[in-house]
Amino acid sequence: MEVVVSLRYLWADWIVVCDDGLNIIKDGFIIFNKTIVAVGKKQDTDRLYPDQKFEYMGINSVLIPGLINTHTHLEFGANTNTLAYGDFMKWLSSVLIHRDNLLQKADKSLIDRQLNDMLSSGTTSVGAVSSYGLDTVSLSNSPINSVCFVEVIGSSIDQVEENFANFQVKIQQIIELPNITPAVAVHSPYATHPLLIKKVLSFAREKNLAVQTHFMESIHEKKWLKNGLGGMKEFFAKFLGQTQPVSKAKKFLNSFDDIAHISYTHCCYASKKHKETIALQDGSIIHCAKSNRFLGSKTFDIDSFKDIAIGTDGLSSNDSLDMFDELKTALFLHPYIEINRLAFRLLYMATKGGAVSLHLNTGELVAGKTADIVSLTLIDKPTPENLALSVLLDKKHINQVFIQGKLCYS
Ligand code: BEZ
Ligand code: FE2
């Protein structure tokens, strides 16, 4: 049953619109129910809505769009220090060794706790990569807008049919759940057989589902795909008895041609040509700055691509799912970009950029968009120049989180 949300009329000292023009409004108003009805300058409300009272959000109040964490793995939320950090191959080996132990701890309360932590830190939409289906019911019950990426993994040709059959069962379960958007995740070029990729992508095309994949996360992946060398050579020999990669990077990328909504996570070692191919596909790149740092990869160059979204990745490679933590850390990982400009860009990537990546009608405080809104109070008065930086640094003062116009956290 559709929940009716009554109209709210708010005004705040600042509105960070997060549209393509990176507009901000000083003394702005917003009217919304489930959808944003109007946004503008407070001085115009007497003329436009003469009989309407607007609720003031307080001194140094700021409204921003809800944050969009486009890539996480809730099923690995039990990790704190079990998995090895510092180098991607060390980490991947530790995942294979400790996977079952971590998954055993991924019960409903662990998944719910992660979703609640996300909500209370201003995340209103999530792209959750689901490998085992342990997170789907919690995602469906959470007020957070959930896109659930059912993941396929398996580089062995012998298991293609079985893996595809499992995928079909899992995605069907999600299609039947309310309040959750089904989507497809292809693990990566090194861990997913091309035939399996072909099968799931034809399913995604048929149903017009969004698709995500990890791509060029580590130097080892780059070397393995190029000539079967690097740290993955030893890994594949030891764990999977393989001597050659199952895909080349170019062919892998081209298998996503004609996917309507494709996002590539990481891309730290993607070449200029790879990024050109992704741009031609109207694809997004998901930047997971902290995860890359923890696993020993270089930082993705955010000046090298236009459509970028932000993901925390899972607690398997991060200490927090708080998008403000992620954005604050990213400020330090791009030291060549002027700090105030970087803060505005990161906020845009975490809102509008995420909405583009997950194909959601949100991420901007603009009429017609879903009313996913975070209300904050800054300690001191910001300037137009340092507004975004102030928002990132002052994140503790989240007053209210609205999702689809409903107050979900205060
Ligand atoms: C595989 O199943 O083929 C695989 C799993 C994890 C990492 C690499 C490959
Ligand atoms: Fe990931």
PDB file of N, CA, C and O and ligand atoms in Angstrom, residues 71 73 214 265-266 313-314, ligand 2:
ATOM      1  N   HIS A  71      28.372   1.311  -3.526  1.00  0.00           N
ATOM      2  CA  HIS A  71      29.010  -0.011  -3.570  1.00  0.00           C
ATOM      3  C   HIS A  71      29.443  -0.461  -2.181  1.00  0.00           C
ATOM      4  O   HIS A  71      30.352   0.116  -1.582  1.00  0.00           O
ATOM      5  N   HIS A  73      29.420  -4.263   0.574  1.00  0.00           N
ATOM      6  CA  HIS A  73      29.162  -5.708   0.724  1.00  0.00           C
ATOM      7  C   HIS A  73      28.752  -5.931   2.179  1.00  0.00           C
ATOM      8  O   HIS A  73      29.613  -6.142   3.041  1.00  0.00           O
ATOM      9  N   HIS A 214      33.578  -5.080 -10.475  1.00  0.00           N
ATOM     10  CA  HIS A 214      34.885  -4.567 -10.054  1.00  0.00           C
ATOM     11  C   HIS A 214      35.779  -4.562 -11.297  1.00  0.00           C
ATOM     12  O   HIS A 214      35.738  -5.512 -12.085  1.00  0.00           O
ATOM     13  N   THR A 265      33.559  -0.488 -10.561  1.00  0.00           N
ATOM     14  CA  THR A 265      34.091  -0.115  -9.244  1.00  0.00           C
ATOM     15  C   THR A 265      35.624  -0.173  -9.244  1.00  0.00           C
ATOM     16  O   THR A 265      36.202  -1.152  -9.732  1.00  0.00           O
ATOM     17  N   HIS A 266      36.235   0.848  -8.728  1.00  0.00           N
ATOM     18  CA  HIS A 266      37.676   1.033  -8.514  1.00  0.00           C
ATOM     19  C   HIS A 266      38.381   1.687  -9.717  1.00  0.00           C
ATOM     20  O   HIS A 266      38.706   2.854  -9.663  1.00  0.00           O
ATOM     21  N   ASP A 313      32.726   0.470  -0.298  1.00  0.00           N
ATOM     22  CA  ASP A 313      33.035  -0.955  -0.333  1.00  0.00           C
ATOM     23  C   ASP A 313      32.565  -1.548   1.006  1.00  0.00           C
ATOM     24  O   ASP A 313      31.952  -0.840   1.808  1.00  0.00           O
ATOM     25  N   GLY A 314      32.832  -2.806   1.272  1.00  0.00           N
ATOM     26  CA  GLY A 314      32.317  -3.404   2.500  1.00  0.00           C
ATOM     27  C   GLY A 314      33.261  -3.209   3.680  1.00  0.00           C
ATOM     28  O   GLY A 314      34.391  -2.717   3.522  1.00  0.00           O
TER      29      GLY A 314
HETATM   30 FE   FE2 B   2      33.715  -4.438  -3.717  1.00  0.00          FE
END
